Amino acid sequence: MSFHFQVLLLILYLIIQGGKSAKQQKDHLLVLTVATEETEGFHRFRRSAQFFNYSVKVLGLGEEWRGSGQKIRLLKSALEEYVEKEDLVILFTESYNVVFASGPVELLKKFRQAKSKVVFSSEMLIYPDRRLEAQYPQVREGNRFLGSGGFVGYATHLSKLVSDWEGADSDSDQLFYTKVFLDPEKRASINITLDHQCRLFQNLNGALDDVVLKFETRRVRVRNLAFDTLPVVIHGNGPTKLQLNYLGNYVPQVWTFETGCTVCAEGLKSLADVKDEVLPLVLIGVFIEQPTPFLTQFFQRLQKLHYPKRRILLFIHNHEKHHLPQVDAFVHAHGQEYRSLKVVGPEDHLENADARNMAVDLCRQDPVCEYYFSLDAEVVLKNPDTLRVLMEQNKFVIAPLVSRLGKLWSNFWGALSADGFYARSEDYMDIVQGRRVGLWNVPYLSSVYLVKGSTLRAQLTQKDLFHSGKLDADMALCHNIREQGIFMYLTNQQPFGHLLSLENYQTNHLHNDLWQIFSNPEDWKEKYIHENYTTALKGKLVETPCPDVYWFPIFTDAACDELVEEMENFGQWSRGDNTDNRILGGYENVPTIDIHMNQINFEREWYKFLLDYIAPITEKLYPGYYTRTQFELAFVVRYKPDEQPSLMPHHDASTFTINIALNRVGIDYEGGGCRFLRYNCSIRAPRKGWTLMHPGRLTHYHEGLPTTKGTRYIAVSFLDP
Ligand SMILES: *[C@@H]1O[C@H](CO)[C@@H](O)[C@H](O)[C@H]1NC(C)=O
Ligand SMILES: *[C@@H]1O[C@H](CO)[C@@H](O)[C@H](O)[C@H]1NC(C)=O
Ligand SMILES: *[C@@H]1O[C@H](CO)[C@@H](O)[C@H](O)[C@H]1NC(C)=O
Ligand SMILES: *[C@@H]1O[C@H](CO)[C@@H](O)[C@H](O)[C@H]1NC(C)=O
């Protein structure tokens, strides 16, 4: 090993503090870049360089940024120390908007193949001075114009390149290098060429249509289709910054190096080891900005979030009068458990954006507020660890993926259109549907997200984060975050929950959630269908109290209570005629005191309930019997000692009947029950939420036994095939 080479090794070793293997140092390649601030874009660049083992020296950190001429000044002075190193190749590149797609070996090989001492990246578009176009040499194939964002060359030749620089920091580097290149003498003596076909450098400005992602086993390459090349340095210049973020998602180092946590400095890998009392203080902003179904369930989940309430500052903005009772109920029951609580109600007439600004500012102004967690009421956050999982990612801004069940609607956008609105990215569906899993850099997120308090106090200091021109609050926020060069991340590494559909939510009923069986079927099921229904569906837990009479759980208490309250609220109980003489011919009329489902406009929903939950079980219990659960009649019956205590023996005008007990014997009423005369068999203690199911015509002649005290309610349906 020559003395000369040893010196080089030593220099390189000093440059890359922390020490790198000797292997890469023999590549004679050094990366120089200018970054005055350590932005997230810079961190991404550095991680991608580390992944491929580039040696990087950063120039200008901590300096005030004055303009692109500053980069030439810094390069010129940095090169002084390398001017003697004839076999040292230097790559000069931007960093905020650059990622590497491959390593130094490939870069050096392609550089040497270019057979020039200095190679500049090429551009499709000429800038900053279009008048220089005529002076550019013609090229047979490839981009004709020089791009100053990236170039590579021998240290000695780069020194020559910048030796004439005497400009101001505010001058244009692009113009300076362009003029050197367009001077035929300098071009020849420094020996400069352009990377016309993007073998080394891909500038994305104007070229997005030519660029695709090529997935390999362990990483993703960018392929230039126009020239069929695999560029090494990817530069998101011009308005393509965001597309670069998106491409950056696919250079695996961009996220494999990123797992971390708020307390990693102390050597901890997760919050699991952190004692409750020292968990980060978080302000949770809850936003009820429009009528939203299942709000009581929302508050139950909020309450069960796996995070100590003494470490939570709670802020609730409720824009809807309609939801006052649910908010009040939660605040009354649990408000005092939180470290602090602020509720802004409809009477405060605060608009969405203003309420969000207010909540963010509460955290910003409180030096001990370490995180701000924004949670909209339509988010069904099923994962109680969400807050911890997000904190452990150690990001400025991060959201968990939530989407509408079975739909592509979610809380993020994969890309932005030129005018800043939604654009679908190539991977959007794969991310929503979980076929690609990871931590994604996205241009827009909403509904639920976590922001570091320190970020609010350092970068996002602007009071009015949620306004920007005519954009709505979420788009304004994301616009303002992007403007600050802060990355927004989305994780789909775990299931977190889903988004409710708010369309078709009517607020004209007492219990509007009952009507949500079409719009939000899963949430409807969770609220209203008995937890042991699925067991019954498997044939277990189904009892047979009388011959051919089945008995199984179907409704939750909430379903029973809300249906009864809905009927009482409607109030028009009447002595109806529930046999159908059209079908039964001569059978006797048996009137009950009842309200029919259609009287409260619930028949479509009831039919859907029968189809989804009763039909499958009939097919199970009466093999060979298939039903479309056409129902002739569906109603809620009220039995009271002084009104109608019982029902005389009768046949039902149905193929079979279901009879769901809606309240509790011994508590809500006494007596009651059902007797099947032919079998002399009675069910005297109906269970709330359980249904009887029995054949109607012919065999199951039955009577309603007298209710002796209180009020008994049952929901009855006559079903036909
Ligand atoms: C970088 O260097 C390390 C240690 O020498 C090595 O294990 C790793 O494979 C290298 N990475 C690449 C992409 O070459
Ligand atoms: C650079 O030098 C090589 C020979 O080393 C020569 O073939 C090539 O034409 C030169 N390029 C320019 C632009 O002068
Ligand atoms: C469901 O069944 C289990 C086991 O039989 C029982 O412990 C539980 O109480 C049932 N749930 C309800 C709501 O009745
Ligand atoms: C019906 O059963 C009860 C006891 O469960 C019995 O006392 C009664 O005599 C029976 N009636 C008939 C008609 O068999």
PDB file of C-alpha atoms in Angstrom, residues 65-66 89 176 180 218 223 230 248 289 435 448 453 491 493 496 502 510 558 564 594 714:
ATOM      1  CA  TRP A  65     -29.000  30.081   3.428  1.00  0.00           C
ATOM      2  CA  ARG A  66     -28.482  32.900   0.944  1.00  0.00           C
ATOM      3  CA  VAL A  89     -13.790  10.981  -7.523  1.00  0.00           C
ATOM      4  CA  PHE A 176     -22.601  29.504 -13.665  1.00  0.00           C
ATOM      5  CA  VAL A 180     -18.731  26.955 -18.171  1.00  0.00           C
ATOM      6  CA  ARG A 218     -34.812  -6.149  -1.498  1.00  0.00           C
ATOM      7  CA  ARG A 223     -36.230   2.910 -14.428  1.00  0.00           C
ATOM      8  CA  LEU A 230     -31.471   2.549 -14.130  1.00  0.00           C
ATOM      9  CA  GLY A 248     -38.423   7.564  -1.486  1.00  0.00           C
ATOM     10  CA  GLU A 289     -67.690  18.452  13.252  1.00  0.00           C
ATOM     11  CA  ARG A 435     -50.609  -5.734   0.245  1.00  0.00           C
ATOM     12  CA  VAL A 448     -56.343  10.920  12.954  1.00  0.00           C
ATOM     13  CA  GLY A 453     -45.211  19.251  20.477  1.00  0.00           C
ATOM     14  CA  THR A 491     -48.190   3.578   8.875  1.00  0.00           C
ATOM     15  CA  GLN A 493     -47.794  -1.849   9.858  1.00  0.00           C
ATOM     16  CA  PHE A 496     -55.665   0.391  13.619  1.00  0.00           C
ATOM     17  CA  LEU A 502     -71.190   9.646   7.356  1.00  0.00           C
ATOM     18  CA  LEU A 510     -84.333   9.239  18.770  1.00  0.00           C
ATOM     19  CA  ALA A 558     -78.547  -1.517  23.443  1.00  0.00           C
ATOM     20  CA  VAL A 564     -88.302   0.102  22.928  1.00  0.00           C
ATOM     21  CA  ASP A 594     -98.315  -2.635  18.970  1.00  0.00           C
ATOM     22  CA  ILE A 714     -91.398  -8.087  22.472  1.00  0.00           C
TER      23      ILE A 714
END
